[in-house]
JSON list of C-alpha atoms in Angstrom, two decimals:
[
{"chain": "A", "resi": 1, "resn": "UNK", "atom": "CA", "xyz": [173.27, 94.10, 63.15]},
{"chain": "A", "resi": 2, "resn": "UNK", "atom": "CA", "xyz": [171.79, 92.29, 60.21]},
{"chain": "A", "resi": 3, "resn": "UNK", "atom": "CA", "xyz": [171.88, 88.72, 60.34]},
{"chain": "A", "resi": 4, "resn": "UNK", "atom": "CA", "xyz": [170.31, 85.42, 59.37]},
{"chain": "A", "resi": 5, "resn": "UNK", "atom": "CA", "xyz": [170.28, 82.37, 60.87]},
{"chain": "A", "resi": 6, "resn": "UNK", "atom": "CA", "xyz": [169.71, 79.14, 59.84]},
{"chain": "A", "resi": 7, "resn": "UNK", "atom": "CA", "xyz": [169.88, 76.77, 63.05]},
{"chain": "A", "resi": 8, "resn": "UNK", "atom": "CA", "xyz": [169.71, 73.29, 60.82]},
{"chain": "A", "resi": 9, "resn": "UNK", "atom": "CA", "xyz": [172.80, 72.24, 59.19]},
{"chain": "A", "resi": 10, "resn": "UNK", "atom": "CA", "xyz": [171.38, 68.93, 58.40]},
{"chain": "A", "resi": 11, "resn": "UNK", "atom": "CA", "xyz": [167.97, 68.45, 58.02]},
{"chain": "A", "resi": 12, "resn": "UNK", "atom": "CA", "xyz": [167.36, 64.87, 56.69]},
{"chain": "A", "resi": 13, "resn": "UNK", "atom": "CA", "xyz": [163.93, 63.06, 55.68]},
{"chain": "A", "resi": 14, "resn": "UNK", "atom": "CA", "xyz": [162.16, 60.26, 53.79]},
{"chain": "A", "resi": 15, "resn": "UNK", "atom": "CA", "xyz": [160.53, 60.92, 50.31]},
{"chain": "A", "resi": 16, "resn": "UNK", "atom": "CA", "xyz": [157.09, 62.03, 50.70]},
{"chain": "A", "resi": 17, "resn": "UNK", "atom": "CA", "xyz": [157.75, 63.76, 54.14]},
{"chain": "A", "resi": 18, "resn": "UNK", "atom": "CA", "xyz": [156.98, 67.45, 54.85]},
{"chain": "A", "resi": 19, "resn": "UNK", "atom": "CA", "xyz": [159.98, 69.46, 54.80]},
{"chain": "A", "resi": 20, "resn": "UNK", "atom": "CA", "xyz": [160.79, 72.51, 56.67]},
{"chain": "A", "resi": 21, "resn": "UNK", "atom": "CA", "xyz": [163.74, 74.54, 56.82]},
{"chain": "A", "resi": 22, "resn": "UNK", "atom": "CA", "xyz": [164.13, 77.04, 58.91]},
{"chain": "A", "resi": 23, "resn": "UNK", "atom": "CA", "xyz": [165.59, 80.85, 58.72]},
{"chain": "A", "resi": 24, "resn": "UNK", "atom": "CA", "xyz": [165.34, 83.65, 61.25]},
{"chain": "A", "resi": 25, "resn": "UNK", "atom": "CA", "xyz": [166.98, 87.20, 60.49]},
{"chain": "A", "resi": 26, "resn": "UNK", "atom": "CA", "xyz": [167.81, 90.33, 61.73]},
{"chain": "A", "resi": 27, "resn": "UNK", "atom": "CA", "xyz": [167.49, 93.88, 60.37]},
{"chain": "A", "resi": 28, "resn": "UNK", "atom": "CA", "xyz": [165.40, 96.76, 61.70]},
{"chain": "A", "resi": 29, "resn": "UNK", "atom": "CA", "xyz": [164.35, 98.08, 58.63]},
{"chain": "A", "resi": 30, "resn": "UNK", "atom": "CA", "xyz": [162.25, 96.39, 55.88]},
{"chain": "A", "resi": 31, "resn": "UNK", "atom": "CA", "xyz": [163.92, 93.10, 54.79]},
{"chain": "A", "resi": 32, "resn": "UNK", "atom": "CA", "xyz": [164.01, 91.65, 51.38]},
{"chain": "A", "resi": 33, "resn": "UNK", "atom": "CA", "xyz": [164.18, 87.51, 51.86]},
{"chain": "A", "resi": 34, "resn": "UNK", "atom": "CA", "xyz": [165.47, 85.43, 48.91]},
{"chain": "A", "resi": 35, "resn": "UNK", "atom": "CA", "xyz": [166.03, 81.48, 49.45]},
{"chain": "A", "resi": 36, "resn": "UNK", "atom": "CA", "xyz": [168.81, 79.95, 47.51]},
{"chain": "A", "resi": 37, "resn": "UNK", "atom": "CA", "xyz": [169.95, 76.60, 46.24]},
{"chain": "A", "resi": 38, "resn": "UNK", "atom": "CA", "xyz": [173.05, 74.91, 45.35]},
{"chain": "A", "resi": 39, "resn": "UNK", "atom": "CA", "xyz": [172.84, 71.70, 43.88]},
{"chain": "A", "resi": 40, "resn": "UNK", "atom": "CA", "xyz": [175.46, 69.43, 44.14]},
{"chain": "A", "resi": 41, "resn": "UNK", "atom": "CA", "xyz": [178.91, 70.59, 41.84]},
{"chain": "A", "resi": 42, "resn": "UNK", "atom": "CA", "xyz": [175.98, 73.60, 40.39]},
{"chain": "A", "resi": 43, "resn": "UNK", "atom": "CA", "xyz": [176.13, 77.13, 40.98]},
{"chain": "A", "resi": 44, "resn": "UNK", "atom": "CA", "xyz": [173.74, 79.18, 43.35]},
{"chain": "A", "resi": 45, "resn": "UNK", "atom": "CA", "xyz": [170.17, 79.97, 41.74]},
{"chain": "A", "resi": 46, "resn": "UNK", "atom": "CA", "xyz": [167.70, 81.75, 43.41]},
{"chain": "A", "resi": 47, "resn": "UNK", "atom": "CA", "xyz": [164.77, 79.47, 44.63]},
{"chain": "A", "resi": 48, "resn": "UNK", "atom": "CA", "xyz": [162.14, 82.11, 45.79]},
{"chain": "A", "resi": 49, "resn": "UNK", "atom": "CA", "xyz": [161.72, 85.66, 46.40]},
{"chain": "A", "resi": 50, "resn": "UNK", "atom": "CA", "xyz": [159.36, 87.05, 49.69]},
{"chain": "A", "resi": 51, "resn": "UNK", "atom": "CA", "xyz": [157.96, 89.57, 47.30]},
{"chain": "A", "resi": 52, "resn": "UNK", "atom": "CA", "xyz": [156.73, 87.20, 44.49]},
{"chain": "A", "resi": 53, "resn": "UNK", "atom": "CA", "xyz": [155.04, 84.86, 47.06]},
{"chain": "A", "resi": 54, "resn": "UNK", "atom": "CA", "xyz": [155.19, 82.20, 44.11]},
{"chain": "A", "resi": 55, "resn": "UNK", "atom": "CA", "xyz": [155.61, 78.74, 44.56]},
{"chain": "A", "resi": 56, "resn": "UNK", "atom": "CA", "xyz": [158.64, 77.55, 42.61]},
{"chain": "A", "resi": 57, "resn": "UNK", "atom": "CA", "xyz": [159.55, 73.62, 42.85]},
{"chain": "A", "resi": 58, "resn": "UNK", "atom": "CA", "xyz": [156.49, 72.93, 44.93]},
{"chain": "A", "resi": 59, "resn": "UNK", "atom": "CA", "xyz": [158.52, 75.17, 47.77]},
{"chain": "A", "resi": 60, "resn": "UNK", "atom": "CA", "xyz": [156.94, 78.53, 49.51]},
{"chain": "A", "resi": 61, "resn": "UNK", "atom": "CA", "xyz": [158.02, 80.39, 52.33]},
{"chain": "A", "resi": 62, "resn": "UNK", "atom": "CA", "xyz": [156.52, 83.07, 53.70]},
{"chain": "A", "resi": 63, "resn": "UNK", "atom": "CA", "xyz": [157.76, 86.29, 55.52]},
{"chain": "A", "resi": 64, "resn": "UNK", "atom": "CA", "xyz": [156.57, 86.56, 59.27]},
{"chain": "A", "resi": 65, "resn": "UNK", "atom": "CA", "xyz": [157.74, 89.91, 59.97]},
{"chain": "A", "resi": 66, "resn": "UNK", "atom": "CA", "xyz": [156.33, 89.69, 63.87]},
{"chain": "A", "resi": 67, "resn": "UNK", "atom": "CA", "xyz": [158.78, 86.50, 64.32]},
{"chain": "A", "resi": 68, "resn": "UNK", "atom": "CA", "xyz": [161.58, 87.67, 62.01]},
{"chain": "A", "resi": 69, "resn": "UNK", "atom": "CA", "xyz": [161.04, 84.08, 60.28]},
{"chain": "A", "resi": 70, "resn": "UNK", "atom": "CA", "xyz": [161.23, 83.42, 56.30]},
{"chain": "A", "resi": 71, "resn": "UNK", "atom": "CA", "xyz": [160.67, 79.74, 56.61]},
{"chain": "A", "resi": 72, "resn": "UNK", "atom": "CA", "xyz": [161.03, 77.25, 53.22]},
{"chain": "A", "resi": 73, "resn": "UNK", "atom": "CA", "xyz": [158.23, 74.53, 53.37]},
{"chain": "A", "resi": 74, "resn": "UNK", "atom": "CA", "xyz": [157.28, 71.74, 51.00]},
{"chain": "A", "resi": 75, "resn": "UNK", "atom": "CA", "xyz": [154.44, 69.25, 51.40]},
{"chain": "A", "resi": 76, "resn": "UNK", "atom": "CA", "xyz": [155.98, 66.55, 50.06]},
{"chain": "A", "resi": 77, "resn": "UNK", "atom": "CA", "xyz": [160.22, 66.04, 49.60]},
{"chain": "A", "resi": 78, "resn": "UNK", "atom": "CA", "xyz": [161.46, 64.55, 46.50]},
{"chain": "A", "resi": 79, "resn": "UNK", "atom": "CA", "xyz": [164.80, 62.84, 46.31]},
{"chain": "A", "resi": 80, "resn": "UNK", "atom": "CA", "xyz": [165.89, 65.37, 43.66]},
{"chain": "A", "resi": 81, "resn": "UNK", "atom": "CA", "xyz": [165.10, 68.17, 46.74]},
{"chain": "A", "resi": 82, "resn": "UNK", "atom": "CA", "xyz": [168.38, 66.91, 48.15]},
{"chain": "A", "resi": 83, "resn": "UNK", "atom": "CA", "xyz": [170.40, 69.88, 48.26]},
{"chain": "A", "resi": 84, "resn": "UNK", "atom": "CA", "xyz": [171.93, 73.21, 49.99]},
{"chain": "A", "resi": 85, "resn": "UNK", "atom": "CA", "xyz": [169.93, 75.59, 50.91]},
{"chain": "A", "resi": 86, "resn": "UNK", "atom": "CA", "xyz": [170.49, 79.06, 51.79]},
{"chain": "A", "resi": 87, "resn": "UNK", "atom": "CA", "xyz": [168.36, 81.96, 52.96]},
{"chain": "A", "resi": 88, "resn": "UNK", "atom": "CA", "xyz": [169.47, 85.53, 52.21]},
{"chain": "A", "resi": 89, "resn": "UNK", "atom": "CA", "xyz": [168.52, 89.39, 53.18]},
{"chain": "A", "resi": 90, "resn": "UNK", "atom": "CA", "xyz": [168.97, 92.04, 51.08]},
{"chain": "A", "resi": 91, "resn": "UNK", "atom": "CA", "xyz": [168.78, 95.69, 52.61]},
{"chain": "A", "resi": 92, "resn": "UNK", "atom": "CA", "xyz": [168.39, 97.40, 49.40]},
{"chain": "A", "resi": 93, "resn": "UNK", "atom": "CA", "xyz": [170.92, 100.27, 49.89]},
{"chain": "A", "resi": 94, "resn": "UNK", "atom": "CA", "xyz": [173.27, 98.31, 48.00]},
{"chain": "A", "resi": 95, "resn": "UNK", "atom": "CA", "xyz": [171.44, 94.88, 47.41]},
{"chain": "A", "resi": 96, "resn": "UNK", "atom": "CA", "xyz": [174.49, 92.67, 48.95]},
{"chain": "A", "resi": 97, "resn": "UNK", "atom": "CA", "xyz": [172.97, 89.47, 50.36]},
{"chain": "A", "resi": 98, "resn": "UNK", "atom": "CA", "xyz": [174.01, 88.48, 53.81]},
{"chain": "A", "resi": 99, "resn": "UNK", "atom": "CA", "xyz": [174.06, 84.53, 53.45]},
{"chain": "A", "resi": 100, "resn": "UNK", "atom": "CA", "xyz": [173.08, 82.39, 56.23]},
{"chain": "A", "resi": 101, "resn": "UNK", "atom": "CA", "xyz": [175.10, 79.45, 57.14]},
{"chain": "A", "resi": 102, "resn": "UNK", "atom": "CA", "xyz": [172.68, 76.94, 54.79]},
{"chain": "A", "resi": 103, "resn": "UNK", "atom": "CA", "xyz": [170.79, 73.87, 55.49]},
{"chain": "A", "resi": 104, "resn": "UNK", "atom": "CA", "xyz": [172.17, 70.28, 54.18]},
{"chain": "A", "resi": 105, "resn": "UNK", "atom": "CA", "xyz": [168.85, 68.73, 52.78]},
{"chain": "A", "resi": 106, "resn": "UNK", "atom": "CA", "xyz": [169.07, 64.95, 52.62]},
{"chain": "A", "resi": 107, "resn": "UNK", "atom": "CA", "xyz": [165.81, 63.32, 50.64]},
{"chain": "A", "resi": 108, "resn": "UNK", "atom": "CA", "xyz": [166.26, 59.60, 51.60]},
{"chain": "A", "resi": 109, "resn": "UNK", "atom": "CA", "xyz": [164.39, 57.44, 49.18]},
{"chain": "B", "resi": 1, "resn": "UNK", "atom": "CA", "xyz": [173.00, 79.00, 32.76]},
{"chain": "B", "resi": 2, "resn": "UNK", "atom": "CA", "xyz": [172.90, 82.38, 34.19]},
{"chain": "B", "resi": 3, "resn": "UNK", "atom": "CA", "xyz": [175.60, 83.68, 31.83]},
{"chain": "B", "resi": 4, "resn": "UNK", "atom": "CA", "xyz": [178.28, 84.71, 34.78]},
{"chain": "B", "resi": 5, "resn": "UNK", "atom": "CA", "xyz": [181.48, 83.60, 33.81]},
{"chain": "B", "resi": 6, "resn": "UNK", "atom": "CA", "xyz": [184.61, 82.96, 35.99]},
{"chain": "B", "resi": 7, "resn": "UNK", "atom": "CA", "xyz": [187.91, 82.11, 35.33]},
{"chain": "B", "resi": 8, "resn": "UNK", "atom": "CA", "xyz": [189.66, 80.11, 36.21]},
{"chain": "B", "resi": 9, "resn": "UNK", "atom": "CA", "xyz": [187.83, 77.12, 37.76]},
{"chain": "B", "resi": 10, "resn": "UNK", "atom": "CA", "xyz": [190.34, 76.41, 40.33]},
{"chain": "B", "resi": 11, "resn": "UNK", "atom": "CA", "xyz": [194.01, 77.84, 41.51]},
{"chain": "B", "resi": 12, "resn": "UNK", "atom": "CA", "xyz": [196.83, 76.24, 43.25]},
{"chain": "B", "resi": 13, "resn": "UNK", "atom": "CA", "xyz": [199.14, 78.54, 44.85]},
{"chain": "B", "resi": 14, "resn": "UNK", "atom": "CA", "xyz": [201.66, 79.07, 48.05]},
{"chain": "B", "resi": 15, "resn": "UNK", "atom": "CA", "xyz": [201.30, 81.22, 50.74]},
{"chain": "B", "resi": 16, "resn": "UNK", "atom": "CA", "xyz": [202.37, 84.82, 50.26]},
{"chain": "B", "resi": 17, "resn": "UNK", "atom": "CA", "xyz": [201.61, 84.42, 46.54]},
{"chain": "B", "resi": 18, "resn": "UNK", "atom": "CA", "xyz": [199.16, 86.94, 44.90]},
{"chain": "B", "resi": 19, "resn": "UNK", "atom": "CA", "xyz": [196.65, 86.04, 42.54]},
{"chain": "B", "resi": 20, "resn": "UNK", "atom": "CA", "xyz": [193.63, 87.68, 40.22]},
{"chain": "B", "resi": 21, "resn": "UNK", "atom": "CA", "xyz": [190.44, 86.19, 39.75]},
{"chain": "B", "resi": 22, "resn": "UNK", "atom": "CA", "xyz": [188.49, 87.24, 37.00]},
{"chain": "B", "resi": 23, "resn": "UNK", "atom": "CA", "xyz": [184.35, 87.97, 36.08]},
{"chain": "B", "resi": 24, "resn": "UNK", "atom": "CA", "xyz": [182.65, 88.33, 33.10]},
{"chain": "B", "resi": 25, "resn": "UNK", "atom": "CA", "xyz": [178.48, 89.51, 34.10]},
{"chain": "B", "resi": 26, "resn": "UNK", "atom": "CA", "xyz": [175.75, 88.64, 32.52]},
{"chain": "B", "resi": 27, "resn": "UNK", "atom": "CA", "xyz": [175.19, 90.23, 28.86]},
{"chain": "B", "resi": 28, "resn": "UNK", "atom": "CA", "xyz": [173.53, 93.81, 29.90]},
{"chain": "B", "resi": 29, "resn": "UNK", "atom": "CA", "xyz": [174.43, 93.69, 33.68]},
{"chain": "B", "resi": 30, "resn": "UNK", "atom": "CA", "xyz": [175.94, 96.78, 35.73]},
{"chain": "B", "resi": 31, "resn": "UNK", "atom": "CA", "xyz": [176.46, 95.61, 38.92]},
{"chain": "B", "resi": 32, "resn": "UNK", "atom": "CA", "xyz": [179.07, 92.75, 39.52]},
{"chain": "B", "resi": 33, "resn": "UNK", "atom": "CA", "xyz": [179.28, 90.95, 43.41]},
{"chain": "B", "resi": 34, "resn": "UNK", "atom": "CA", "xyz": [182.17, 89.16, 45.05]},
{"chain": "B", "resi": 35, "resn": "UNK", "atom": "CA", "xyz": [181.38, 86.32, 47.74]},
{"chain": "B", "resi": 36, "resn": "UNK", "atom": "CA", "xyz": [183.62, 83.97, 49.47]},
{"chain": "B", "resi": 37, "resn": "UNK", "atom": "CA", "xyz": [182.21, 80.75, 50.50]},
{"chain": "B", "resi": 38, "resn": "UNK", "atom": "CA", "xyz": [184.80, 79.33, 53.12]},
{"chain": "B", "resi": 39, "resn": "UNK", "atom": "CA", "xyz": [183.72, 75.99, 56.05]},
{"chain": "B", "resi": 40, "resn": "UNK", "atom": "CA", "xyz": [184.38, 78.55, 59.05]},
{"chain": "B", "resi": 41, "resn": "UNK", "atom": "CA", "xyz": [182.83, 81.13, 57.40]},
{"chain": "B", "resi": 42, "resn": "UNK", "atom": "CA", "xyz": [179.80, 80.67, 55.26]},
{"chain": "B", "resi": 43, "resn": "UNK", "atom": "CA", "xyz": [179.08, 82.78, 52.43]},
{"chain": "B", "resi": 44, "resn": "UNK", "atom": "CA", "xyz": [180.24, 86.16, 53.08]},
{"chain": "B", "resi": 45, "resn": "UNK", "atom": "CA", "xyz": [179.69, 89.35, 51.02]},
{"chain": "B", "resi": 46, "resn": "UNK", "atom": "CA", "xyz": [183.06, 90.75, 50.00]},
{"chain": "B", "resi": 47, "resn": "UNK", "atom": "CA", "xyz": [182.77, 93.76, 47.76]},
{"chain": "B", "resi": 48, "resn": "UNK", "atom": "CA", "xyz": [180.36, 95.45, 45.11]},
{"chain": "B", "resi": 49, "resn": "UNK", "atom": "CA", "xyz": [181.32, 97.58, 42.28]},
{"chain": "B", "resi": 50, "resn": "UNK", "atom": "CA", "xyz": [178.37, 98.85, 39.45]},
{"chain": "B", "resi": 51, "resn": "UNK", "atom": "CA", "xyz": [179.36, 100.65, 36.44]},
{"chain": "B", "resi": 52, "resn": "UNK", "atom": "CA", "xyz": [182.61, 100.76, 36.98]},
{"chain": "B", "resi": 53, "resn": "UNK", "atom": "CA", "xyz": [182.25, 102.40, 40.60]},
{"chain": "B", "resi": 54, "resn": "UNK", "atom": "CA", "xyz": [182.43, 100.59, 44.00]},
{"chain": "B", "resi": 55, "resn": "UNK", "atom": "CA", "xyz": [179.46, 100.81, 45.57]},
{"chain": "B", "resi": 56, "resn": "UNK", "atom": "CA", "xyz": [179.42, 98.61, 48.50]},
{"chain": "B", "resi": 57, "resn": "UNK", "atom": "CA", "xyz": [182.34, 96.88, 50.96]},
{"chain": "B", "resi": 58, "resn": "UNK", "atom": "CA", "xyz": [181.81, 93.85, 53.19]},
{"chain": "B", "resi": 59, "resn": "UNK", "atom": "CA", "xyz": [183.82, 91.99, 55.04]},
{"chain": "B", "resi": 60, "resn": "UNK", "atom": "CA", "xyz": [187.01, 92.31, 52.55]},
{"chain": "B", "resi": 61, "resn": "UNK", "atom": "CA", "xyz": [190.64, 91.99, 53.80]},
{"chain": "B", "resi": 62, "resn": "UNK", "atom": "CA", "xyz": [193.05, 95.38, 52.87]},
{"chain": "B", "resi": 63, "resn": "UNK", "atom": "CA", "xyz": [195.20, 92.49, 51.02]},
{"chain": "B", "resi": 64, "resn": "UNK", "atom": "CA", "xyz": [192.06, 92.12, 48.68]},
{"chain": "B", "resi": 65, "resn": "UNK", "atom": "CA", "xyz": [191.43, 94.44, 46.22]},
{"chain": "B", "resi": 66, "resn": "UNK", "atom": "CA", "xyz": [188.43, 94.71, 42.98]},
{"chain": "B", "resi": 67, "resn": "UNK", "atom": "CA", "xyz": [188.06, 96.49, 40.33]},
{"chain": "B", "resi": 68, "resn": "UNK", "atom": "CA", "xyz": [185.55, 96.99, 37.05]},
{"chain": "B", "resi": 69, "resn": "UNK", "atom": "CA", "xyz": [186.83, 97.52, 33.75]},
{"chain": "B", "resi": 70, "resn": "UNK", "atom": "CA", "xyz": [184.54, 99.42, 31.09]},
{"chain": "B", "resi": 71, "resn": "UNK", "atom": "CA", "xyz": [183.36, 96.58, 29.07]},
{"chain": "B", "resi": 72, "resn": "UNK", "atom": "CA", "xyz": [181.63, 95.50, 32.81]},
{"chain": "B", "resi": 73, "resn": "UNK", "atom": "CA", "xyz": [183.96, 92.58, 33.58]},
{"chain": "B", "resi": 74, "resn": "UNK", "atom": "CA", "xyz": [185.53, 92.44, 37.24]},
{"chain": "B", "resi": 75, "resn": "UNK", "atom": "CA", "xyz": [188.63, 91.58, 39.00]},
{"chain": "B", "resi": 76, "resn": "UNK", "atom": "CA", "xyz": [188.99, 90.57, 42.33]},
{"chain": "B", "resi": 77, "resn": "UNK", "atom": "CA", "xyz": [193.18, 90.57, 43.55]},
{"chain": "B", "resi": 78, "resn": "UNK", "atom": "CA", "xyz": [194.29, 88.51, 46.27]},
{"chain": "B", "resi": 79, "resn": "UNK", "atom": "CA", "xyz": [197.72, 89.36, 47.34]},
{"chain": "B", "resi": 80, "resn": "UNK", "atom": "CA", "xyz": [200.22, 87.91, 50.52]},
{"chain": "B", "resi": 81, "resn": "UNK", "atom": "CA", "xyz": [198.03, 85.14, 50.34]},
{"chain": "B", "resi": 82, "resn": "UNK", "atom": "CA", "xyz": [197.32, 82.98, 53.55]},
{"chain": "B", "resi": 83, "resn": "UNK", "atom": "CA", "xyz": [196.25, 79.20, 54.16]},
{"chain": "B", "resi": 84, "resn": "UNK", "atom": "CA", "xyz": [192.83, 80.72, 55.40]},
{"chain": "B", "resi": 85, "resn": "UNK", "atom": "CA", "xyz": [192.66, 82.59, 52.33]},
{"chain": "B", "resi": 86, "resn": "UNK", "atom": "CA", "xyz": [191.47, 78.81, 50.82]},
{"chain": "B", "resi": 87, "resn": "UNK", "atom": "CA", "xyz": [188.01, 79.28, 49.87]},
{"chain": "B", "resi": 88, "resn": "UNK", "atom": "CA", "xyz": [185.48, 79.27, 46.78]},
{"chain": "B", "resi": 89, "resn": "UNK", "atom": "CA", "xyz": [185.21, 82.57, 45.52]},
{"chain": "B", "resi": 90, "resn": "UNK", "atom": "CA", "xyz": [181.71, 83.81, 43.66]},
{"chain": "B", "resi": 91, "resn": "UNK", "atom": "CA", "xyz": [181.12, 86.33, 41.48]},
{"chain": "B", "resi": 92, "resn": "UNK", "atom": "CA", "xyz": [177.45, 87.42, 41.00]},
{"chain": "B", "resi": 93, "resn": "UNK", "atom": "CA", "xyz": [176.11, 90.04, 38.66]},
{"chain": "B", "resi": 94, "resn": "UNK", "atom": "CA", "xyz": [172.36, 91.70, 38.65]},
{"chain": "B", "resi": 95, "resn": "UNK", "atom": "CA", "xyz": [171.03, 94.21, 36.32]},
{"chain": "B", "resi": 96, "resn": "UNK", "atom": "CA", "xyz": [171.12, 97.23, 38.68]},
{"chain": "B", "resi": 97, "resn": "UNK", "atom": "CA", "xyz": [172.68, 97.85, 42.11]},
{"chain": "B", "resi": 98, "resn": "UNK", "atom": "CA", "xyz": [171.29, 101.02, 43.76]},
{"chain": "B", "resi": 99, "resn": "UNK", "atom": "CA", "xyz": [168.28, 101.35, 45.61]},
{"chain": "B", "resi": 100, "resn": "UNK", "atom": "CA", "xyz": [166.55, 98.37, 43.60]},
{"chain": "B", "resi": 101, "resn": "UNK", "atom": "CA", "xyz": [166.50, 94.83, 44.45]},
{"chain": "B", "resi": 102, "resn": "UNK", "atom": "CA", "xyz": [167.37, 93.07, 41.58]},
{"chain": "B", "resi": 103, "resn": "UNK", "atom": "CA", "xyz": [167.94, 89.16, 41.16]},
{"chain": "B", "resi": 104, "resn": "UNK", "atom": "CA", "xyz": [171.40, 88.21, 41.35]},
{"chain": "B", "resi": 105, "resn": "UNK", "atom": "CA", "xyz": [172.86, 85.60, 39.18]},
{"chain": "B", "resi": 106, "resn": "UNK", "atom": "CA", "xyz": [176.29, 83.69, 40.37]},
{"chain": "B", "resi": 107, "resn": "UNK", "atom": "CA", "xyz": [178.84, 82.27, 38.72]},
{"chain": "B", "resi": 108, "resn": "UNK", "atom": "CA", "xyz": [180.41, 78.68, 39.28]},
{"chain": "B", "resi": 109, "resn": "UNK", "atom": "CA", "xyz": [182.75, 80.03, 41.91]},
{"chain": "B", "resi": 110, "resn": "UNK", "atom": "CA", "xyz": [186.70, 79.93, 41.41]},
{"chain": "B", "resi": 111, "resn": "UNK", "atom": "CA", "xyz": [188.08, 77.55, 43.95]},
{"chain": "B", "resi": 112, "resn": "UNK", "atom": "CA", "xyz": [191.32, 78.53, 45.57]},
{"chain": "B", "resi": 113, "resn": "UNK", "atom": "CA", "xyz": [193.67, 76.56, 47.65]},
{"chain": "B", "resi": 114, "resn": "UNK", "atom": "CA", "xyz": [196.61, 77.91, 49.17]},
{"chain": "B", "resi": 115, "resn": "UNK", "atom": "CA", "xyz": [199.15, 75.86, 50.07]}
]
């Protein structure tokens, strides 16, 4: 079954701090990972794409196909970080996104 | 702004009830996407359509129907509504559907409450 998880629903830290959120998926074939953002009373917009490998915000993430893993990393969190964030695979049959369950970011200043 | 339109913003309405929530893609876009975001559960793919043709079906109730009209807009029909029928409904739109992996762009969601 396809599936992604995203085991954080909160994931809160100080301004400056590393940030890491985590996603883990499912699907047999060759996945297409997306990350996602909603900022508070905004509309979804994609954040990064695994097959730009771009850096968009000062975020990456990185497709570990041997650990399923599409993780979203930034060296330093900015309060304006604070967010939703939610990782996404596409098949590509019909490119529908199966949503994980998203990750609360909370920058604290 | 991505240029998805949805009306309306937000809908009020008792159980049994049937209502029709409405999509306008972006400017040149085929394919049009339905998602409900509900607190139990998540953001869930409901139903594709691209040029005018369905093209995919998730996880949408037989209540719920969707259709595309020629000039590309969609429809999504909600009909003997429920209290767990109370969710934000998004519409996305990308410039091709089939085989390609396009970006998709959403709309602001229309929230629905059923009371």
């Amino acid at each position: 079954a396809q599936r992604v998880t995203q085991p954080e629903k909160l994931l809160s830290v100080f301004k400056g701090a590393p940030v890491e959120l985590k996603c883990n998926y499912s699907y047999s074939g060759s996945p297409e990972l997306f990350w996602y953002v909603q900022y508070s009373r905004q509309r979804l917009q994609l954040l990064l794409r695994h097959i730009s490998r771009e850096s968009i915000k000062g975020f990456t993430a990185d497709l570990n196909k041997g650990e399923t893993s599409f993780h979203l990393k930034k060296p330093f969190a900015q309060e304006e970080d604070s967010a939703m964030y939610y990782c996404a695979l596409s098949t590509g049959a019909t490119n529908k996104l199966i949503f994980g369950t998203g990750t609360l970011l909370a920058v604290q200043p | 702004d991505s240029g998805v339109t949805q009306t309306p913003k937000h809908l009020i309405t008792a159980t049994g009830q049937r209502v029709t929530l409405r999509c306008s893609p972006r400017s040149g876009d085929l394919s049009v996407y339905w998602y409900q975001q509900s607190l139990d559960q998540g953001l869930q793919f409901l139903i594709q359509y691209y040029n005018g043709e369905e093209r995919a079906k998730g996880n949408i109730l037989e209540r719920f129907s969707a259709q595309q009209f020629p000039d590309l807009h969609s429809e999504l029909n909600l009909s003997s509504l429920e209290l767990g029928d109370s969710a934000l409904y998004f519409c996305a739109s990308s410039a091709l559907g089939a085989g390609q992996s396009y970006e998709q762009y959403f709309g602001p969601g229309t929230r629905l409450t059923v009371t």
